[in-house]
Amino acid sequence: MCGIVGYTGRRRAAPVLLKLLKILEYRGYDSAGIAVANQERIDIFKRQGKVEQIGSASLLVGRTGIGHTRWATHGAPSEKNAHPHAYGKFVIAHNGIIENHALLKEECIARNETFISDTDSEVIAHLISRYYEDDFLRAVQKACVRLEGSFAIVVLSSDHPDKIVCARKGSPLVVGKGDRECFVASDLVALSSETDQAFLLEDGEYAVLQGAQPVFYDRELSEIYKEKLRFDPVFDCADKEGYLHFMKKEMNEIPSVLNKTKLSCVPEKDFNDFYKVLCQTEYIHIVACGTAYHSGLCAKYALESLCRVPTEVCIASEYRYRNPIIKPRTLVIAISQSGETADTLAAAKLAKERGAYLAAVTNVKYSSLTRLADCVLETNAGAEIAVAATKSFNAQLAVLYSVALLRKGEKEDFTEFAAYAQKTLDSAEAVRGWTPYFLGAKSVYFIGRGVDYCAALEGSLKLKEISYLPSEGYAAGELKHGTLALVDENTPVVAILTQRSLAEKTMNAVHETKSRGARVFLITSLPDIAANAEATSSVLIPACREEFTPILSVIPLQALAYYTSIARGNDPDKPRNLAKSVTVE
Ligand code: F6R
């Protein structure tokens, strides 16, 4: 993970670097740092914590610099492990994982070189220093050849105070061009705050930023021409707009996101191909991680029940190493809010290599996944800044349900769902009163059957990641096969019931937990179930087509996680140990 940036040009570098890093903070916020070069020296300023901790670095003098916001992989979050790292005449910032770092470090130690940090990254600066004669770019290239794993790196040299050398393999890096200035960043969202002209660096390529025009090289260091991409702002707004937290703002945007949902392809001309593939497909594989995986599970129920197309949903990190069977006429759908999740990208690449047609459901234009896919189904949910995914989940469902309906030959108007979502948001406020029962709980269970089970999984993930309470999402019928042993009078159980035909069955599980002393909370679209006297409290949500109910039932679950997180004194937008975009394995 981690976000990296660089700037060289007519302005002072430090304020630009800090601005870009703030935008990239969603990639990690354990520590942050910048390095700025001037004719005398390179100054480094870094601290543990978020980008705001290095605010005073804006005073650093110089027009060329690099920066980093970290999500720790190797080495605890601390000042000494924060990037940039320096050795000799070189200072580097790195995103990725150097898998052979231990071996390389041993090699350096045998040469009497000393290390300051516990990171896998510091060794990169040592290697560049070793290979440097008088050619900065060549030294970076020679170092990169030695690196195994994934990396995007930006490098400064005190011998070349107005130059940045960049390289990538497996981790994203984009170069931007402005008016007599150049930028580099981990993504276009950051760049789009400064320019609308970018160059997408591919694996094995290098860029040298100096003066007004970046220059690009292939892996042998032959100069190459790169097409300039003129892009629209990726997201127009990343502001809290008066809300206390981005998460709350983003949940409140669900109705407007659903209102905008329209199944379309980017580029539009690919829609016919996608439609043809969809109509002929005999198997669907969905690959994704985390919340996106849960939206895939919800889609499976809709695709199988409405279209009768066998659909397999697989956690991307498993799929990529599992040697999956991909038969002819298999459509693979990769779902990723960020479009940068390393495991999802690897699973999607594998599926494509094996001949599958790859459709991407993503929220970020120009992301790595959009560049890989045969067709992109955009979710158009707008910037999602809170680490816990909310509106992007609902938007993914709207797109995936539309795909199911397209295959079935039906039209659905999701504007109707926008009104339902607004009603659900209003009723979901009641869960604020549930939090006292959750605060001290040893564990929490979310149960449901069918699509309600998928919603239960998502409710549990949300609660875990921002409230830090242990919880599990469980198929209601499965509890009695072992897990019921964990339920006692201190256990809150949240049951989701939206399907009439399964309601009584789920209520059996509710009774079973209740007789072991559990406190039961219901989320249901069925008024008679909502009136059930056994529950401590219920939230009644609007009824809609049964296959699609997670698009609404997840809203009170998101709200429950949000209010519990606040009641426990956490920051729901930036939960500990996590980051918004998981670009490492
Ligand atoms: C949970 C959450 C994560 C992401 C997962 C995949 O709230 O946000 O579980 O869903 O890391 O991320 P994307 O969708 O960007 O591939």
Coordinates of C-alpha atoms and ligand atoms in Angstrom, one line a residue:
M1 CA 0.0 0.0 0.0
C2 CA 1.4 3.5 0.8
G3 CA 1.1 6.6 -1.3
I4 CA 4.1 8.1 -3.0
V5 CA 4.5 11.5 -4.7
G6 CA 7.1 13.7 -6.3
Y7 CA 7.3 17.3 -7.7
T8 CA 9.8 19.3 -9.6
G9 CA 9.1 22.6 -11.2
R10 CA 8.7 26.4 -10.8
R11 CA 7.1 26.3 -7.3
R12 CA 8.4 25.3 -3.9
A13 CA 8.0 21.6 -3.7
A14 CA 7.0 21.1 0.0
P15 CA 3.5 22.6 -0.1
V16 CA 2.6 20.7 -3.3
L17 CA 3.9 17.4 -1.9
L18 CA 1.9 17.8 1.3
K19 CA -1.2 18.6 -0.7
L20 CA -0.8 15.4 -2.8
L21 CA 0.0 13.3 0.2
K22 CA -3.1 14.4 2.0
I23 CA -5.2 13.1 -1.0
L24 CA -3.2 9.8 -1.0
E25 CA -3.7 9.3 2.8
Y26 CA -6.4 6.7 2.1
R27 CA -3.6 4.4 1.0
G28 CA -2.0 4.4 4.5
Y29 CA -1.6 6.7 7.5
D30 CA 0.9 5.1 9.9
S31 CA 3.6 7.7 9.2
A32 CA 4.4 10.3 6.6
G33 CA 7.4 12.2 5.3
I34 CA 8.8 14.3 2.6
A35 CA 12.3 15.0 1.2
V36 CA 13.2 18.3 -0.6
A37 CA 16.3 18.9 -2.5
N38 CA 18.1 22.2 -2.9
Q39 CA 21.5 23.1 -4.3
E40 CA 23.2 22.4 -0.9
R41 CA 21.5 19.3 0.5
I42 CA 18.4 17.2 0.7
D43 CA 16.2 17.8 3.8
I44 CA 14.1 15.0 5.1
F45 CA 11.2 15.6 7.5
K46 CA 9.1 12.5 8.7
R47 CA 6.9 11.6 11.6
Q48 CA 4.8 8.7 12.9
G49 CA 1.1 9.4 12.3
K50 CA -1.0 11.1 9.6
V51 CA 0.1 13.7 7.1
E52 CA -1.0 16.5 9.4
Q53 CA 2.0 15.5 11.7
I54 CA 4.4 16.8 9.0
G55 CA 2.6 20.1 8.3
S56 CA 5.6 22.1 9.4
A57 CA 7.6 20.5 6.6
S58 CA 5.9 22.9 4.3
L59 CA 8.7 25.4 5.2
L60 CA 11.4 23.2 3.5
V61 CA 13.2 25.1 0.8
G62 CA 13.7 23.6 -2.7
R63 CA 11.8 23.0 -5.9
T64 CA 12.2 19.3 -6.2
G65 CA 11.0 16.7 -3.7
I66 CA 9.4 13.4 -3.0
G67 CA 6.9 12.2 -0.3
H68 CA 5.3 9.2 1.2
T69 CA 2.4 8.2 3.4
R70 CA 2.8 4.7 4.8
W71 CA 0.9 1.6 5.6
A72 CA 3.4 -0.6 7.5
T73 CA 4.3 -3.9 6.0
H74 CA 7.9 -4.5 7.3
G75 CA 8.7 -2.7 10.4
A76 CA 6.4 -1.1 13.0
P77 CA 4.8 2.3 12.4
S78 CA 7.4 4.6 13.7
E79 CA 9.5 7.6 12.8
K80 CA 12.6 5.6 12.0
N81 CA 10.6 3.3 9.6
A82 CA 8.8 6.3 7.9
H83 CA 9.9 7.1 4.4
P84 CA 11.8 8.7 2.7
H85 CA 14.9 6.7 3.4
A86 CA 18.4 7.9 2.7
Y87 CA 21.7 6.3 2.0
G88 CA 24.8 8.1 0.6
K89 CA 23.7 10.6 -2.0
F90 CA 20.2 9.0 -2.5
V91 CA 16.8 9.4 -0.9
I92 CA 13.9 7.1 -1.9
A93 CA 10.2 6.6 -1.2
H94 CA 8.8 3.2 -2.0
N95 CA 5.4 1.6 -2.4
G96 CA 5.2 -2.3 -2.5
I97 CA 7.1 -5.1 -1.0
I98 CA 10.7 -6.2 -1.7
E99 CA 10.5 -9.9 -1.2
N100 CA 14.3 -10.6 -1.3
H101 CA 15.1 -7.7 1.1
A102 CA 16.7 -9.9 3.8
L103 CA 19.2 -11.4 1.3
L104 CA 20.0 -8.0 -0.2
K105 CA 20.4 -6.5 3.3
E106 CA 22.8 -9.2 4.3
E107 CA 24.8 -8.4 1.2
C108 CA 25.0 -4.7 2.2
I109 CA 25.9 -5.5 5.8
A110 CA 28.8 -7.7 4.6
R111 CA 30.0 -4.5 2.8
N112 CA 29.9 -2.7 6.2
E113 CA 26.9 -0.7 5.4
T114 CA 24.6 0.2 8.3
F115 CA 20.8 0.3 8.3
I116 CA 18.6 2.7 10.3
S117 CA 15.1 1.2 9.8
D118 CA 13.5 -2.2 9.9
T119 CA 11.8 -1.7 6.5
D120 CA 12.3 -3.7 3.3
S121 CA 12.6 -0.4 1.5
E122 CA 15.8 1.0 2.9
V123 CA 17.9 -1.5 0.9
I124 CA 16.8 0.2 -2.3
A125 CA 18.8 3.3 -1.4
H126 CA 21.8 1.2 -0.6
L127 CA 21.7 -0.6 -3.9
I128 CA 21.3 2.6 -5.9
S129 CA 24.3 4.0 -4.0
R130 CA 26.4 0.9 -4.8
Y131 CA 25.6 1.0 -8.5
Y132 CA 26.1 4.8 -8.9
E133 CA 29.1 5.9 -10.9
D134 CA 27.9 9.1 -12.5
D135 CA 24.7 8.0 -14.2
F136 CA 21.7 8.5 -11.8
L137 CA 19.1 6.7 -14.0
R138 CA 21.5 3.7 -14.7
A139 CA 22.1 3.3 -11.0
V140 CA 18.3 3.1 -10.3
Q141 CA 17.9 0.6 -13.2
K142 CA 20.7 -1.6 -11.9
A143 CA 19.2 -1.6 -8.4
C144 CA 15.7 -2.4 -9.8
V145 CA 17.0 -5.5 -11.6
R146 CA 18.0 -6.9 -8.2
L147 CA 14.6 -6.3 -6.6
E148 CA 12.1 -9.1 -6.3
G149 CA 8.5 -8.4 -5.4
S150 CA 6.5 -5.3 -6.2
F151 CA 7.6 -1.6 -6.2
A152 CA 6.9 1.9 -7.3
I153 CA 9.8 4.1 -6.3
V154 CA 10.7 7.7 -6.6
V155 CA 14.4 8.8 -6.0
L156 CA 16.3 12.0 -5.3
S157 CA 20.0 12.4 -5.6
S158 CA 22.1 15.2 -4.0
D159 CA 24.2 15.2 -7.1
H160 CA 21.1 16.1 -9.2
P161 CA 19.0 18.4 -7.0
D162 CA 16.5 19.2 -9.8
K163 CA 15.8 15.6 -10.9
I164 CA 13.5 12.7 -9.8
V165 CA 13.9 9.2 -11.2
C166 CA 10.9 6.9 -11.0
A167 CA 10.5 3.2 -11.6
R168 CA 7.7 0.7 -11.3
K169 CA 7.0 -3.0 -11.2
G170 CA 3.6 -4.2 -10.0
S171 CA 2.7 -1.0 -8.0
P172 CA 0.9 1.9 -9.6
L173 CA 2.7 5.1 -10.6
V174 CA 1.5 8.0 -12.8
V175 CA 3.4 11.0 -14.1
G176 CA 1.8 14.4 -14.6
K177 CA 2.8 17.4 -16.6
G178 CA 1.8 21.0 -15.7
D179 CA 2.9 24.4 -16.7
R180 CA 6.8 24.2 -16.4
E181 CA 6.4 21.5 -13.7
C182 CA 6.1 17.7 -13.4
F183 CA 4.4 15.5 -10.9
V184 CA 4.4 11.9 -10.0
A185 CA 1.9 10.1 -7.7
S186 CA 0.5 6.7 -6.9
D187 CA -2.8 7.6 -8.6
L188 CA -4.6 10.0 -10.9
V189 CA -6.9 11.2 -8.1
A190 CA -3.9 13.0 -6.5
L191 CA -2.6 14.2 -9.9
S192 CA -6.0 15.5 -10.9
S193 CA -5.8 18.1 -8.2
E194 CA -2.9 19.7 -10.1
T195 CA -3.1 18.8 -13.8
D196 CA -5.2 17.1 -16.5
Q197 CA -2.3 15.7 -18.4
A198 CA -0.8 12.4 -17.4
F199 CA 1.4 9.5 -18.6
L200 CA 0.7 6.0 -17.2
L201 CA 4.0 4.3 -16.3
E202 CA 3.9 0.6 -17.1
D203 CA 5.8 -2.2 -15.4
G204 CA 9.5 -2.1 -16.3
E205 CA 9.5 1.5 -17.4
Y206 CA 11.4 4.4 -15.9
A207 CA 10.7 8.2 -15.9
V208 CA 13.0 11.1 -15.4
L209 CA 11.4 14.3 -14.2
Q210 CA 13.4 17.4 -14.7
G211 CA 12.2 20.8 -16.0
A212 CA 9.0 20.9 -17.8
Q213 CA 8.9 17.6 -19.7
P214 CA 9.1 14.1 -18.3
V215 CA 11.2 11.6 -20.3
F216 CA 10.4 7.9 -20.4
Y217 CA 12.6 4.8 -20.8
D218 CA 12.1 1.1 -21.3
R219 CA 13.8 -1.6 -19.2
E220 CA 17.0 -1.3 -21.3
L221 CA 16.9 2.5 -20.8
S222 CA 16.1 3.2 -24.5
E223 CA 14.0 6.4 -24.6
I224 CA 10.4 5.7 -25.4
Y225 CA 7.4 7.8 -26.5
K226 CA 4.4 7.7 -24.2
E227 CA 1.0 8.8 -25.2
K228 CA -0.3 11.7 -23.1
L229 CA -3.6 11.1 -21.4
R230 CA -5.9 14.1 -21.0
F231 CA -8.3 13.2 -18.3
D232 CA -11.3 14.6 -16.6
P233 CA -11.0 15.2 -12.9
V234 CA -11.3 11.8 -11.3
F235 CA -13.5 13.0 -8.4
D236 CA -14.8 16.5 -8.1
C237 CA -15.2 16.6 -4.4
A238 CA -13.5 15.1 -1.4
D239 CA -14.9 17.4 1.3
K240 CA -16.8 16.5 4.5
E241 CA -19.4 19.2 3.7
G242 CA -20.2 19.8 7.3
Y243 CA -20.4 16.2 8.4
L244 CA -18.3 15.0 11.3
H245 CA -17.1 12.0 9.3
F246 CA -16.7 11.0 5.7
M247 CA -18.4 7.7 6.5
K248 CA -21.6 9.4 7.5
K249 CA -21.6 11.7 4.5
E250 CA -21.0 8.8 2.2
M251 CA -23.8 6.7 3.7
N252 CA -26.2 9.7 3.3
E253 CA -25.2 9.8 -0.4
I254 CA -26.5 6.3 -1.1
P255 CA -29.9 7.6 -2.4
S256 CA -28.3 10.0 -4.9
V257 CA -25.8 7.3 -6.0
L258 CA -28.7 4.9 -6.7
N259 CA -30.6 7.6 -8.5
K260 CA -27.7 8.0 -10.9
T261 CA -27.2 4.3 -11.5
K262 CA -27.3 3.4 -15.2
L263 CA -25.7 0.4 -16.6
S264 CA -23.1 1.6 -19.1
C265 CA -19.8 0.7 -20.4
V266 CA -16.5 2.7 -20.7
P267 CA -15.8 3.1 -23.5
E268 CA -19.5 3.0 -24.6
K269 CA -18.7 1.3 -27.8
D270 CA -17.7 -1.9 -25.8
F271 CA -21.3 -2.2 -24.5
N272 CA -22.4 -4.3 -27.4
D273 CA -19.5 -6.8 -27.0
F274 CA -20.3 -7.0 -23.3
Y275 CA -24.0 -7.6 -24.0
K276 CA -23.1 -10.3 -26.5
V277 CA -20.8 -12.0 -24.0
L278 CA -23.3 -11.7 -21.2
C279 CA -26.1 -13.3 -23.3
Q280 CA -23.9 -16.2 -24.4
T281 CA -22.1 -16.8 -21.1
E282 CA -22.5 -20.2 -19.4
Y283 CA -20.5 -19.6 -16.3
I284 CA -19.7 -16.5 -14.3
H285 CA -16.8 -16.1 -12.0
I286 CA -16.7 -13.1 -9.6
V287 CA -13.4 -12.2 -8.0
A288 CA -13.0 -9.5 -5.3
C289 CA -11.9 -8.8 -1.8
G290 CA -13.6 -7.7 1.4
T291 CA -16.7 -5.7 1.0
A292 CA -16.5 -6.0 -2.8
Y293 CA -16.4 -9.8 -2.3
H294 CA -19.7 -9.5 -0.3
S295 CA -21.3 -7.6 -3.2
G296 CA -20.2 -10.4 -5.4
L297 CA -21.9 -12.9 -3.1
C298 CA -25.2 -10.9 -3.2
A299 CA -24.9 -10.8 -7.0
K300 CA -24.5 -14.6 -7.1
Y301 CA -27.9 -15.1 -5.5
A302 CA -29.5 -12.7 -8.1
L303 CA -27.7 -14.1 -11.1
E304 CA -28.5 -17.7 -10.2
S305 CA -32.0 -17.1 -9.2
L306 CA -33.0 -14.7 -12.0
C307 CA -30.8 -15.9 -14.8
R308 CA -30.0 -19.5 -13.9
V309 CA -26.3 -18.9 -14.8
P310 CA -24.0 -20.9 -12.5
T311 CA -21.9 -18.2 -10.6
E312 CA -18.9 -18.8 -8.5
V313 CA -17.7 -16.0 -6.2
C314 CA -14.1 -16.3 -5.1
I315 CA -11.9 -14.3 -2.8
A316 CA -9.3 -12.9 -5.2
S317 CA -6.3 -13.9 -3.1
E318 CA -7.5 -17.5 -3.2
Y319 CA -8.5 -17.5 -6.9
R320 CA -5.1 -16.3 -8.1
Y321 CA -3.2 -19.3 -6.5
R322 CA -5.9 -21.9 -7.0
N323 CA -5.5 -22.9 -10.6
P324 CA -9.2 -22.2 -11.3
I325 CA -11.1 -24.0 -14.0
I326 CA -12.1 -21.4 -16.6
K327 CA -14.2 -23.0 -19.3
P328 CA -15.0 -21.4 -22.7
R329 CA -17.9 -18.9 -22.4
T330 CA -16.9 -17.9 -18.9
L331 CA -17.4 -14.3 -18.0
V332 CA -15.2 -13.1 -15.2
I333 CA -16.3 -10.1 -13.2
A334 CA -13.7 -8.3 -11.1
I335 CA -15.2 -6.0 -8.5
S336 CA -13.1 -3.3 -6.9
Q337 CA -14.0 0.1 -5.6
S338 CA -10.4 1.4 -6.0
G339 CA -9.5 -0.7 -9.0
E340 CA -6.1 -1.1 -7.4
T341 CA -6.4 -4.0 -5.0
A342 CA -3.4 -6.2 -5.8
D343 CA -5.1 -9.6 -5.3
T344 CA -8.1 -8.6 -7.4
L345 CA -5.8 -7.4 -10.2
A346 CA -3.8 -10.6 -10.1
A347 CA -6.9 -12.8 -10.2
A348 CA -8.3 -10.7 -13.1
K349 CA -5.0 -11.0 -15.0
L350 CA -5.0 -14.7 -14.5
A351 CA -8.6 -15.1 -15.8
K352 CA -7.8 -13.0 -18.8
E353 CA -4.6 -14.9 -19.6
R354 CA -6.8 -18.1 -19.6
G355 CA -9.1 -16.7 -22.2
A356 CA -12.0 -15.3 -20.1
Y357 CA -13.7 -12.1 -21.0
L358 CA -13.0 -9.7 -18.2
A359 CA -15.6 -7.1 -17.0
A360 CA -14.6 -4.7 -14.2
V361 CA -17.0 -3.2 -11.8
T362 CA -15.1 -0.2 -10.3
N363 CA -15.5 3.2 -8.9
V364 CA -12.2 4.8 -10.1
K365 CA -11.7 5.9 -13.7
Y366 CA -8.2 5.1 -15.2
S367 CA -7.4 2.7 -12.3
S368 CA -5.2 -0.3 -13.0
L369 CA -8.3 -2.6 -13.2
T370 CA -10.0 -0.4 -15.8
R371 CA -6.9 -0.6 -18.0
L372 CA -6.8 -4.4 -17.7
A373 CA -10.5 -5.1 -18.3
D374 CA -12.2 -5.8 -21.7
C375 CA -15.1 -3.7 -20.5
V376 CA -15.6 -1.4 -17.5
L377 CA -18.9 -1.1 -15.7
E378 CA -18.5 2.1 -13.7
T379 CA -20.2 2.5 -10.3
N380 CA -20.1 6.3 -10.4
A381 CA -20.5 6.5 -6.6
G382 CA -18.1 9.5 -6.4
A383 CA -15.1 9.8 -4.1
E384 CA -15.2 7.3 -1.2
I385 CA -12.8 8.6 1.4
A386 CA -13.8 6.7 4.6
V387 CA -11.8 3.5 4.7
A388 CA -14.9 1.4 5.4
A389 CA -16.8 1.0 2.1
T390 CA -20.4 2.1 2.3
K391 CA -22.0 3.8 -0.8
S392 CA -19.6 1.9 -3.1
F393 CA -21.1 -1.4 -1.9
N394 CA -24.7 -0.2 -2.7
A395 CA -23.5 1.1 -6.1
Q396 CA -21.8 -2.2 -6.9
L397 CA -25.0 -4.0 -6.1
A398 CA -27.1 -1.7 -8.3
V399 CA -24.7 -2.3 -11.2
L400 CA -24.5 -6.1 -10.6
Y401 CA -28.3 -6.4 -10.3
S402 CA -28.6 -4.4 -13.5
V403 CA -26.3 -7.0 -15.2
A404 CA -28.6 -9.8 -13.9
L405 CA -31.7 -8.0 -15.3
L406 CA -30.0 -7.3 -18.6
R407 CA -29.3 -11.0 -19.0
K408 CA -32.9 -11.8 -18.1
G409 CA -34.2 -9.2 -20.6
E410 CA -35.8 -7.0 -17.9
K411 CA -35.3 -3.3 -17.2
E412 CA -35.0 -2.0 -13.7
D413 CA -35.2 1.5 -12.6
F414 CA -33.0 2.1 -9.6
T415 CA -34.4 5.5 -9.0
E416 CA -37.2 3.7 -7.1
F417 CA -34.5 2.2 -4.9
A418 CA -33.2 5.7 -4.2
A419 CA -36.5 6.6 -2.4
Y420 CA -36.4 3.3 -0.5
A421 CA -32.8 4.0 0.5
Q422 CA -33.7 7.4 1.9
K423 CA -36.5 5.8 4.0
T424 CA -34.0 3.1 5.2
L425 CA -31.5 5.8 6.2
D426 CA -34.2 7.5 8.2
S427 CA -35.2 4.3 10.0
A428 CA -31.6 3.3 10.5
E429 CA -31.0 6.2 12.9
A430 CA -32.8 4.0 15.5
V431 CA -29.7 1.8 15.7
R432 CA -28.0 4.6 17.6
G433 CA -30.0 3.4 20.6
W434 CA -28.6 -0.2 20.2
T435 CA -24.9 0.8 20.8
P436 CA -25.0 0.5 24.7
Y437 CA -25.7 -3.3 24.2
F438 CA -22.7 -3.7 21.9
L439 CA -20.0 -1.6 23.6
G440 CA -18.8 -4.3 26.1
A441 CA -19.7 -7.4 24.1
K442 CA -17.1 -10.1 23.8
S443 CA -18.5 -11.0 20.4
V444 CA -21.4 -10.1 18.1
Y445 CA -23.3 -12.4 15.7
F446 CA -25.0 -11.3 12.5
I447 CA -27.3 -14.0 11.1
G448 CA -29.5 -14.5 8.0
R449 CA -30.4 -16.9 5.3
G450 CA -30.0 -16.5 1.5
V451 CA -29.3 -12.9 0.5
D452 CA -29.7 -11.9 4.2
Y453 CA -26.7 -14.1 5.0
C454 CA -24.7 -12.0 2.5
A455 CA -25.8 -8.8 4.2
A456 CA -24.9 -10.4 7.6
L457 CA -21.4 -11.0 6.4
E458 CA -21.0 -7.4 5.3
G459 CA -22.6 -6.1 8.6
S460 CA -20.1 -8.1 10.6
L461 CA -17.1 -6.9 8.5
K462 CA -18.2 -3.3 9.0
L463 CA -18.5 -3.7 12.7
K464 CA -15.1 -5.4 13.1
E465 CA -13.2 -2.9 11.0
I466 CA -14.3 0.3 12.6
S467 CA -15.5 -0.7 16.1
Y468 CA -12.8 -3.4 16.7
L469 CA -15.4 -5.7 18.3
P470 CA -15.0 -9.4 17.4
S471 CA -17.9 -10.4 15.3
E472 CA -19.1 -13.1 12.8
G473 CA -21.6 -13.2 10.0
Y474 CA -23.3 -16.6 10.1
A475 CA -25.8 -18.5 8.0
A476 CA -28.7 -18.7 10.4
G477 CA -29.2 -22.4 9.8
E478 CA -25.6 -23.2 10.6
L479 CA -25.4 -21.7 14.2
K480 CA -26.6 -24.9 15.8
H481 CA -23.7 -26.9 14.3
G482 CA -21.2 -25.5 16.7
T483 CA -21.1 -21.8 17.0
L484 CA -24.2 -21.6 19.3
A485 CA -21.9 -22.8 22.1
L486 CA -20.4 -19.2 22.1
V487 CA -23.7 -17.5 22.6
D488 CA -24.6 -16.4 26.1
E489 CA -26.5 -13.5 27.9
N490 CA -23.8 -11.0 26.9
T491 CA -24.0 -11.8 23.1
P492 CA -25.8 -9.3 20.9
V493 CA -27.3 -11.1 17.8
V494 CA -28.4 -9.1 14.8
A495 CA -30.8 -11.0 12.6
I496 CA -31.7 -9.9 9.1
L497 CA -35.0 -11.1 7.7
T498 CA -36.2 -9.8 4.3
Q499 CA -37.4 -13.0 2.5
R500 CA -40.9 -14.1 3.5
S501 CA -40.2 -17.8 2.6
L502 CA -37.2 -17.9 4.9
A503 CA -38.4 -15.7 7.7
E504 CA -39.8 -18.4 9.9
K505 CA -36.6 -20.5 9.4
T506 CA -34.4 -17.6 10.5
M507 CA -36.7 -16.9 13.5
N508 CA -35.9 -20.5 14.6
A509 CA -32.3 -19.5 14.9
V510 CA -33.4 -16.3 16.7
H511 CA -35.3 -18.3 19.3
E512 CA -32.3 -20.6 19.7
T513 CA -30.0 -17.7 20.6
K514 CA -32.7 -16.0 22.7
S515 CA -33.1 -19.1 24.8
R516 CA -29.4 -19.0 25.5
G517 CA -29.8 -15.4 26.9
A518 CA -28.7 -13.5 23.8
R519 CA -30.2 -10.0 23.1
V520 CA -31.7 -10.0 19.7
F521 CA -31.9 -7.1 17.2
L522 CA -33.9 -7.4 14.0
I523 CA -33.6 -5.7 10.6
T524 CA -36.5 -6.7 8.5
S525 CA -38.8 -5.6 5.7
L526 CA -41.6 -7.7 7.2
P527 CA -43.9 -5.7 9.5
D528 CA -45.1 -8.8 11.5
I529 CA -41.5 -9.8 12.2
A530 CA -40.6 -6.2 13.2
A531 CA -43.4 -6.4 15.8
N532 CA -41.9 -9.5 17.4
A533 CA -41.8 -9.0 21.1
E534 CA -38.7 -11.2 21.6
A535 CA -36.4 -8.6 20.0
T536 CA -34.8 -5.9 22.1
S537 CA -35.4 -3.6 19.1
S538 CA -36.2 -3.8 15.4
V539 CA -35.7 -1.6 12.4
L540 CA -38.3 -1.9 9.7
I541 CA -37.0 -1.2 6.2
P542 CA -39.0 -0.9 2.9
A543 CA -39.9 -4.1 1.0
C544 CA -38.4 -4.5 -2.4
R545 CA -37.7 -7.3 -4.9
E546 CA -36.4 -10.1 -2.5
E547 CA -33.3 -10.9 -4.5
F548 CA -32.2 -7.2 -4.2
T549 CA -32.8 -6.5 -0.5
P550 CA -29.2 -6.3 0.6
I551 CA -29.0 -3.0 -1.2
L552 CA -31.3 -1.7 1.6
S553 CA -30.7 -4.0 4.6
V554 CA -27.0 -3.2 4.7
I555 CA -27.8 0.5 5.5
P556 CA -28.8 0.0 9.1
L557 CA -25.8 -2.4 9.5
Q558 CA -23.4 0.3 8.2
A559 CA -25.1 2.8 10.6
L560 CA -24.7 0.3 13.5
A561 CA -20.9 0.0 12.8
Y562 CA -20.6 3.8 12.5
Y563 CA -22.4 4.6 15.8
T564 CA -20.7 1.8 17.7
S565 CA -17.3 3.0 16.5
I566 CA -18.0 6.5 17.7
A567 CA -19.3 5.3 21.0
R568 CA -16.1 3.4 21.5
G569 CA -14.1 6.5 20.8
N570 CA -12.7 5.4 17.5
D571 CA -12.2 7.4 14.3
P572 CA -14.6 5.6 11.9
D573 CA -12.9 7.2 8.9
K574 CA -9.4 5.9 9.6
P575 CA -9.5 2.6 11.5
R576 CA -6.3 1.3 12.9
N577 CA -4.1 -1.0 10.8
L578 CA -6.1 -0.5 7.7
A579 CA -6.0 1.5 4.5
K580 CA -8.4 2.2 1.7
S581 CA -6.5 0.7 -1.1
V582 CA -4.7 -2.6 -0.6
T583 CA -2.0 -2.6 -3.3
V584 CA 0.2 -5.3 -1.7
E585 CA -0.4 -9.0 -1.4
Ligands
F6R1 C1 -14.2 -2.8 4.0 C2 -13.4 -2.5 2.8 C3 -12.5 -3.5 2.3 C4 -12.5 -3.4 0.7 C5 -11.4 -4.3 0.1 C6 -11.4 -4.3 -1.4 O1 -15.0 -1.8 4.3 O2 -13.5 -1.4 2.4 O3 -12.8 -4.8 2.7 O4 -13.7 -3.7 0.3 O5 -10.1 -4.0 0.6 O6 -11.2 -3.0 -1.9 P1 -11.5 -2.6 -3.3 O7 -13.0 -2.7 -3.5 O8 -10.9 -1.3 -3.5 O9 -10.8 -3.7 -4.2

